mmCIF file of C-alpha atoms in Angstrom:
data_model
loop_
_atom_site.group_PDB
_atom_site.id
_atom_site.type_symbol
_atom_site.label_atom_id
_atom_site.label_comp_id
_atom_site.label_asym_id
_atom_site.label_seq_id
_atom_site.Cartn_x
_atom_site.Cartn_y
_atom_site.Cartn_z
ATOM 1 C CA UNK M 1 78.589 123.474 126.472
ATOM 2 C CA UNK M 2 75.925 121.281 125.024
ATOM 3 C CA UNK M 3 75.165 118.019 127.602
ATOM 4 C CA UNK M 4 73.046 115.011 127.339
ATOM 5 C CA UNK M 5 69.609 114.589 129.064
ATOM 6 C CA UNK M 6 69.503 113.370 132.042
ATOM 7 C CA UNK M 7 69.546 109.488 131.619
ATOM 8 C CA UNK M 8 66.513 107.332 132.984
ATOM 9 C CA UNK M 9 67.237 104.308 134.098
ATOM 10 C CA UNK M 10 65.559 101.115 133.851
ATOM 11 C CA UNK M 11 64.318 101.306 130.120
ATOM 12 C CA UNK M 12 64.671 97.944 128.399
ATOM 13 C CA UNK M 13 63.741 96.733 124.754
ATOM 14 C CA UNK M 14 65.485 97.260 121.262
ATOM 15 C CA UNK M 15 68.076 99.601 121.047
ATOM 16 C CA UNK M 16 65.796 102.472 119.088
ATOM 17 C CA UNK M 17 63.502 102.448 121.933
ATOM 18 C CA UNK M 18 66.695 103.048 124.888
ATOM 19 C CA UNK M 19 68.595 105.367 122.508
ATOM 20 C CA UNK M 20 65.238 107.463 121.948
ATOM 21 C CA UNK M 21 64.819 107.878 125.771
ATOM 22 C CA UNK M 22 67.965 108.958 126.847
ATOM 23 C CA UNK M 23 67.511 111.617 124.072
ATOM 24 C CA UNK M 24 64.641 112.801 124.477
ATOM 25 C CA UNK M 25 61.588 113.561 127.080
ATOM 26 C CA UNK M 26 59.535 110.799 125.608
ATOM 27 C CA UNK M 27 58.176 108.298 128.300
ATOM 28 C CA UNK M 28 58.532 105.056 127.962
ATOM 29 C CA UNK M 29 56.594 103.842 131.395
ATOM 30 C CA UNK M 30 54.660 100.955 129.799
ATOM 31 C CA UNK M 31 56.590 97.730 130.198
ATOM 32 C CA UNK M 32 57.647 95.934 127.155
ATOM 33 C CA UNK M 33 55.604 92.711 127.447
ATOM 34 C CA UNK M 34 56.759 89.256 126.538
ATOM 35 C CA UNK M 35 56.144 88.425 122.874
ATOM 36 C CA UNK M 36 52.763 86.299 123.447
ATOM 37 C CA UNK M 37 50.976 88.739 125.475
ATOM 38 C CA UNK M 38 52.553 91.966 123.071
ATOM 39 C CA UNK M 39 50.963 89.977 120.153
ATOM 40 C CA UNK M 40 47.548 89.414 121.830
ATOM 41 C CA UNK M 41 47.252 92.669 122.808
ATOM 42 C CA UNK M 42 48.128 94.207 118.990
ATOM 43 C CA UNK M 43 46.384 91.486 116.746
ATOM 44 C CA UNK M 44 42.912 92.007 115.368
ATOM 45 C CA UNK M 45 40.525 88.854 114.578
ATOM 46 C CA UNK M 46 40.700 88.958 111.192
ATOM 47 C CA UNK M 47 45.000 88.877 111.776
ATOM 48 C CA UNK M 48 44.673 86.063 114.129
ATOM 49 C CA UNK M 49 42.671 84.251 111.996
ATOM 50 C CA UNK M 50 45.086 84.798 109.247
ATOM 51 C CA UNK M 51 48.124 83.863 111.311
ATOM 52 C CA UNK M 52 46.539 80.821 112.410
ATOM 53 C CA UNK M 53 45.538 79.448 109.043
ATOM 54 C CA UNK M 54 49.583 80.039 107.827
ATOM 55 C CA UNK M 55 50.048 78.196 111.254
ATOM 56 C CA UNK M 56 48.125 75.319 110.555
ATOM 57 C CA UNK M 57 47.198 74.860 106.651
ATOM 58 C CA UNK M 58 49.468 72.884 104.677
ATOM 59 C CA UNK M 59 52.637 74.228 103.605
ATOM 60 C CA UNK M 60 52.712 74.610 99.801
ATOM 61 C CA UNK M 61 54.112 72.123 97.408
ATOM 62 C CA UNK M 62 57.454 72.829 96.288
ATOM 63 C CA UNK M 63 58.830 71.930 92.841
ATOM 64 C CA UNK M 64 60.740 69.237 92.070
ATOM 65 C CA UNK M 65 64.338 69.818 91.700
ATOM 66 C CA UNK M 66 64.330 73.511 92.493
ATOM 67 C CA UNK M 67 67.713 75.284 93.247
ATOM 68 C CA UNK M 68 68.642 75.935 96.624
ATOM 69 C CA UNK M 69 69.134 79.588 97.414
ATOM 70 C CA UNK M 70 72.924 79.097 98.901
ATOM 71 C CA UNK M 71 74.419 82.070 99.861
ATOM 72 C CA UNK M 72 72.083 84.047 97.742
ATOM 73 C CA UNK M 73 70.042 85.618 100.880
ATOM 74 C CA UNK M 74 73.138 86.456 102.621
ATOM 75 C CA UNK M 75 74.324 88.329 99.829
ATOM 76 C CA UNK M 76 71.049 90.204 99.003
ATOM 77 C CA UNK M 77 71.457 91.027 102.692
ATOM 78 C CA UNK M 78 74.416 92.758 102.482
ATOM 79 C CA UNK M 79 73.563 94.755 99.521
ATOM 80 C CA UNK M 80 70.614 96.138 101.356
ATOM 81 C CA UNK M 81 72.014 96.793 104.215
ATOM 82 C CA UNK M 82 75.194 98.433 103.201
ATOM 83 C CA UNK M 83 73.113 100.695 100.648
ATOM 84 C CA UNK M 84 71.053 102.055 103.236
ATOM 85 C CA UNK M 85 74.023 102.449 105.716
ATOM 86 C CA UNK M 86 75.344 104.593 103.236
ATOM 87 C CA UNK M 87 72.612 106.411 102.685
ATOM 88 C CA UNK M 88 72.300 107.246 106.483
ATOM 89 C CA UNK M 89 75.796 108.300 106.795
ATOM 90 C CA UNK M 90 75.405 110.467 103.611
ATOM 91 C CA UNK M 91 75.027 114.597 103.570
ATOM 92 C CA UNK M 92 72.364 116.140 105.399
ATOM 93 C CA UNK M 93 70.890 116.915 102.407
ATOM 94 C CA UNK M 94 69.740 115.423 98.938
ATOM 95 C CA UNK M 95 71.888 116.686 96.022
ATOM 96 C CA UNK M 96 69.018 118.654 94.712
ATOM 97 C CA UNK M 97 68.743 120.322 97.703
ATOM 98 C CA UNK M 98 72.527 120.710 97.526
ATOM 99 C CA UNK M 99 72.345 121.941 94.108
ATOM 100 C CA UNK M 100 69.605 124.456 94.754
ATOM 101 C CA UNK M 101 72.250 126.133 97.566
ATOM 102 C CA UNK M 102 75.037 126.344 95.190
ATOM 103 C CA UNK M 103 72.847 128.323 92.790
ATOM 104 C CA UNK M 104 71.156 130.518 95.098
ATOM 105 C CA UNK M 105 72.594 133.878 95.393
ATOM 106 C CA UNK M 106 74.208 134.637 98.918
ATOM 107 C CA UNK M 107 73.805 138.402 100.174
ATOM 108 C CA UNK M 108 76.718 139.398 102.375
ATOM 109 C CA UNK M 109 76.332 139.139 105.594
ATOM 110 C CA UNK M 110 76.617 142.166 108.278
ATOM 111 C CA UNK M 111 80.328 141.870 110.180
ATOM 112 C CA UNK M 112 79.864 140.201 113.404
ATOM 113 C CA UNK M 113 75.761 139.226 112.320
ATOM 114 C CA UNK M 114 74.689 135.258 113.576
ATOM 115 C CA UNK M 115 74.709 133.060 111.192
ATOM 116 C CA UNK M 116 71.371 132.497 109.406
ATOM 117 C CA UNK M 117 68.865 130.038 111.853
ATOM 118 C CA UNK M 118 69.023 126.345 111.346
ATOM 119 C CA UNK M 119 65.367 125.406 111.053
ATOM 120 C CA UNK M 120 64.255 121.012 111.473
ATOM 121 C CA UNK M 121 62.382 120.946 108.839
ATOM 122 C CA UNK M 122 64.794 119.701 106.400
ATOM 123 C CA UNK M 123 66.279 117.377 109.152
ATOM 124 C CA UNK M 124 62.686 116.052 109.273
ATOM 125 C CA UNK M 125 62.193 115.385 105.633
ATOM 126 C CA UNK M 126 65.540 113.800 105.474
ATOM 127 C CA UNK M 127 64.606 111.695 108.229
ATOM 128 C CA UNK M 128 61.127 110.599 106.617
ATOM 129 C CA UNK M 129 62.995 109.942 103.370
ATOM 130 C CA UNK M 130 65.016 107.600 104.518
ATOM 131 C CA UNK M 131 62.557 106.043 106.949
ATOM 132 C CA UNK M 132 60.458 105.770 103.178
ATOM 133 C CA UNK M 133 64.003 103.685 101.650
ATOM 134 C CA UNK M 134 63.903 101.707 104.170
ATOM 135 C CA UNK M 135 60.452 100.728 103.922
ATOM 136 C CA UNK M 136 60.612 100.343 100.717
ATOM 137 C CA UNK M 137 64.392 98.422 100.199
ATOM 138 C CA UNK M 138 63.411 95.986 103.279
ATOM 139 C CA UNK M 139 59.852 95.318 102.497
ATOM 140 C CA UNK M 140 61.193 94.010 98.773
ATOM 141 C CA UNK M 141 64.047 91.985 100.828
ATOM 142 C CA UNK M 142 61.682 90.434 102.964
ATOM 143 C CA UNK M 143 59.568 89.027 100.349
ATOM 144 C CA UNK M 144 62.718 87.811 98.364
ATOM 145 C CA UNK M 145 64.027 85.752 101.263
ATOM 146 C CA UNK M 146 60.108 84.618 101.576
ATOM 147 C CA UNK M 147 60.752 83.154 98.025
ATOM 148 C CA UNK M 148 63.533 81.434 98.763
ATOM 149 C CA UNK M 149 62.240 79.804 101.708
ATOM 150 C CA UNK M 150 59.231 78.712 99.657
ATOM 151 C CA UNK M 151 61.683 77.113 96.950
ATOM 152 C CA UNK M 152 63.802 75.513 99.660
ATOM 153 C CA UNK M 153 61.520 73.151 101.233
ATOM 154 C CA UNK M 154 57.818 72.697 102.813
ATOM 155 C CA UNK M 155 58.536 73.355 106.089
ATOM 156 C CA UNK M 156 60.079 76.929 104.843
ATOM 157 C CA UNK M 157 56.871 77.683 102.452
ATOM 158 C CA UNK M 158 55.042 77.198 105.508
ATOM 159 C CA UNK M 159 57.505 79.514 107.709
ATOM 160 C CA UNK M 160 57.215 82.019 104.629
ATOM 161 C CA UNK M 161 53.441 81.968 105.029
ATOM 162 C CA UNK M 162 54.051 82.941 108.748
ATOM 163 C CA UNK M 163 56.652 85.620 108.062
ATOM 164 C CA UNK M 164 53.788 87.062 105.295
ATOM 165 C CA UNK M 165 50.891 86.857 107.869
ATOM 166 C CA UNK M 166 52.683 88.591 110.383
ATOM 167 C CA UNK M 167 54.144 91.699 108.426
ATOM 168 C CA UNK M 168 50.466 92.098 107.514
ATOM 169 C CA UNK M 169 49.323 92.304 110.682
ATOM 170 C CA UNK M 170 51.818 94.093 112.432
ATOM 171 C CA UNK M 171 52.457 96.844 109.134
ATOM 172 C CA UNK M 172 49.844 99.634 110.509
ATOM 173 C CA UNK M 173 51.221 99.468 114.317
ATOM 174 C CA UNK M 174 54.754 99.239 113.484
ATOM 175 C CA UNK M 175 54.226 102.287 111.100
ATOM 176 C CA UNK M 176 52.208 104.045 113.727
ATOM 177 C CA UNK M 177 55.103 103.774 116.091
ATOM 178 C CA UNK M 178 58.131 104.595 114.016
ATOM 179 C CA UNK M 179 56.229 107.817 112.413
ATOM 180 C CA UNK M 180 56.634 109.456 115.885
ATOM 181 C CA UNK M 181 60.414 109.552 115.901
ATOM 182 C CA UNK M 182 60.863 112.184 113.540
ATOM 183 C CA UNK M 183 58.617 114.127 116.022
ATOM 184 C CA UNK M 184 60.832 113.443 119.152
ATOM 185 C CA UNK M 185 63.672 113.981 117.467
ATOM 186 C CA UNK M 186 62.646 118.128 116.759
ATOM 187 C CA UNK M 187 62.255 118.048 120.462
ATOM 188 C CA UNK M 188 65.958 116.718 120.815
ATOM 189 C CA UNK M 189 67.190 119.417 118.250
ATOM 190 C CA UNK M 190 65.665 122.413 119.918
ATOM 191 C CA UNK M 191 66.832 121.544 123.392
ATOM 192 C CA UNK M 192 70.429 121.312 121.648
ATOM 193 C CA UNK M 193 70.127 124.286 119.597
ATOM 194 C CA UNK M 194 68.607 126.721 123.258
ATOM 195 C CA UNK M 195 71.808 125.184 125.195
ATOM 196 C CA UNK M 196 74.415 126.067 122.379
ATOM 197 C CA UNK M 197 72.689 129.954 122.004
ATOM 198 C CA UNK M 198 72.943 130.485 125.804
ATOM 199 C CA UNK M 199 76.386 129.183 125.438
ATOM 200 C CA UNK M 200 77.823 131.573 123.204
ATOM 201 C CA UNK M 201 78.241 134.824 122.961
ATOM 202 C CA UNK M 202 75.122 136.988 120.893
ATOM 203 C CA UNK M 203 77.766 137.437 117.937
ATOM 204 C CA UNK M 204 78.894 133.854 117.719
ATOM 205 C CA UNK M 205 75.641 132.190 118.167
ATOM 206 C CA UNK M 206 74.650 129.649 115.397
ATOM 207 C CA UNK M 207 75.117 126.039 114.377
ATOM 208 C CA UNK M 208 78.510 125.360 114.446
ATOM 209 C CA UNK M 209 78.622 123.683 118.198
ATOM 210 C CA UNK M 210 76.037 121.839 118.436
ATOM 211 C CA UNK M 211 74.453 120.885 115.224
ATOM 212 C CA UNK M 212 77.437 117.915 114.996
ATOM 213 C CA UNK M 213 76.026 116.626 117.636
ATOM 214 C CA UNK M 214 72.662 116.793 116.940
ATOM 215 C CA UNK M 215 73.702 115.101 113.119
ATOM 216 C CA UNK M 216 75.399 112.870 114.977
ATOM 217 C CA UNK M 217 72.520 111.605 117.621
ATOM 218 C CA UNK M 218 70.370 111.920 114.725
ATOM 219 C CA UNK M 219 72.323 109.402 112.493
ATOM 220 C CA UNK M 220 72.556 106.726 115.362
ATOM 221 C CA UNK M 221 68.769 106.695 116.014
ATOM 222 C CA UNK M 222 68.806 106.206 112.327
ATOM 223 C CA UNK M 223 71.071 102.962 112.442
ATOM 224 C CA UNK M 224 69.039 101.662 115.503
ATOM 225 C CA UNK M 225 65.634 102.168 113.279
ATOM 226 C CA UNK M 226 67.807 100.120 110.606
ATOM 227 C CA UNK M 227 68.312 97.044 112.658
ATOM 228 C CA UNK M 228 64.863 97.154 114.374
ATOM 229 C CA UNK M 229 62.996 96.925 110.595
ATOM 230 C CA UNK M 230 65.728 93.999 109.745
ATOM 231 C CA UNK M 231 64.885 91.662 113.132
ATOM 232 C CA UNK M 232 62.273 89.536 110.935
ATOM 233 C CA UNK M 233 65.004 89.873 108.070
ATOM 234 C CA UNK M 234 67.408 88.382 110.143
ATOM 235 C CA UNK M 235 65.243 85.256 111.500
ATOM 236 C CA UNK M 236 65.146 84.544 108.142
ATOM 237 C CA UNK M 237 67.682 84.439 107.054
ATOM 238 C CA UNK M 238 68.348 82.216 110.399
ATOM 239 C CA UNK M 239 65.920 79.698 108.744
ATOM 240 C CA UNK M 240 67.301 79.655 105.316
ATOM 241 C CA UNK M 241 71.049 79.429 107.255
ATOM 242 C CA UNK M 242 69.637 75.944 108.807
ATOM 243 C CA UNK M 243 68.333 75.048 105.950
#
């Protein structure tokens, strides 16, 4: 029978960060700061410089009689989000990949032989690859709704300059952090994979207990990583909301 880790108690912060330590034996002992002292503790001189100027400079001009962007964010939003939603709840594995399986020759298989061993690797390139589409699918987002803030008014060029200074300076340790997941995660899939071979017989052992719920686990720390990248997505769309 394949069982959870023990749970630790008294973890706190986004969702990605509490669903990655109950899965895993990654330590999360450092408090999670308020947002003041986390950003003065993470910004360089050259980012607080350039955080400050979008702070204080004046907001640029915005042309006369531009369109406001109505619904339009919300929209864009939703196509984004329900792509890569779909793309996390897809096959484990690309259709090349899938293609390339169909096509290879399968030698039979000795009468009560385990099935063939489920390595991570291709759980870890899936995971990067979508970690890549959402980089990629949000970052282009981001700077959309930036555009529309810019053509809605001067106080939302000015929050768009913001929104711009701060991905910049936050990019690298953001990145930093969410490249280690795919790590903890191989952890999470070999403790499943030891507790389902001990817990069948030598003949049966293979992927058919516990993979699901690794796939499973797997896909939710997926969807948490998905609304942690779309927080600053969300605020603005907040500001273009209140217009």
């Amino acid at each position: 029978m394949v069982q959870d880790p023990p749970r630790r108690t008294g973890i706190s912060g986004p969702t990605l960060v509490r669903l990655l330590a109950r899965l895993t034996d990654a330590r999360f002992s450092e408090p999670l700061l308020a947002a003041p002292a986390w950003l003065s503790q993470r910004l360089g001189w050259a980012d607080a410089i350039a955080l400050s100027a979008a702070l204080k400079g004046s907001p640029p001009s915005v042309p006369a009689g531009a369109p406001a962007p109505g619904e339009a964010g919300e929209r864009e939003y939703a196509r984004v989000r329900a792509a890569l939603e779909s793309a996390i709840a897809g096959d484990d594995l690309a259709p090349a990949a899938r293609q390339r399986n169909r096509m290879r020759p399968k030698a039979p298989r000795a009468p009560n032989a385990p099935p063939p061993l489920v390595e991570y690797d291709s759980y870890r390139r899936r995971y990067v690859g979508l970690q890549q589409s959402m980089e990629s699918s949000i970052g282009a987002l981001r700077g959309g709704l930036r555009a529309m803030l810019v053509s809605r008014s001067p106080e939302g060029a000015r929050l768009a300059a913001v929104d711009a200074a701060m991905e910049q300076a936050l990019a690298e340790q953001e990145l930093s952090l969410l490249m280690r997941v795919p790590g903890l995660l191989e952890g999470h899939f070999e403790r499943l994979r030891k507790a389902g071979e001990a817990d069948e017989p030598a003949a049966l052992q293979g992927p058919a207990a516990w993979l699901p719920v690794f796939r499973q686990d797997m896909q939710r720390v997926l969807l948490a990583e998905l609304d942690f990248r779309l927080q600053p997505v969300q605020g603005l769309l907040a500001a273009l909301r209140g217009g």
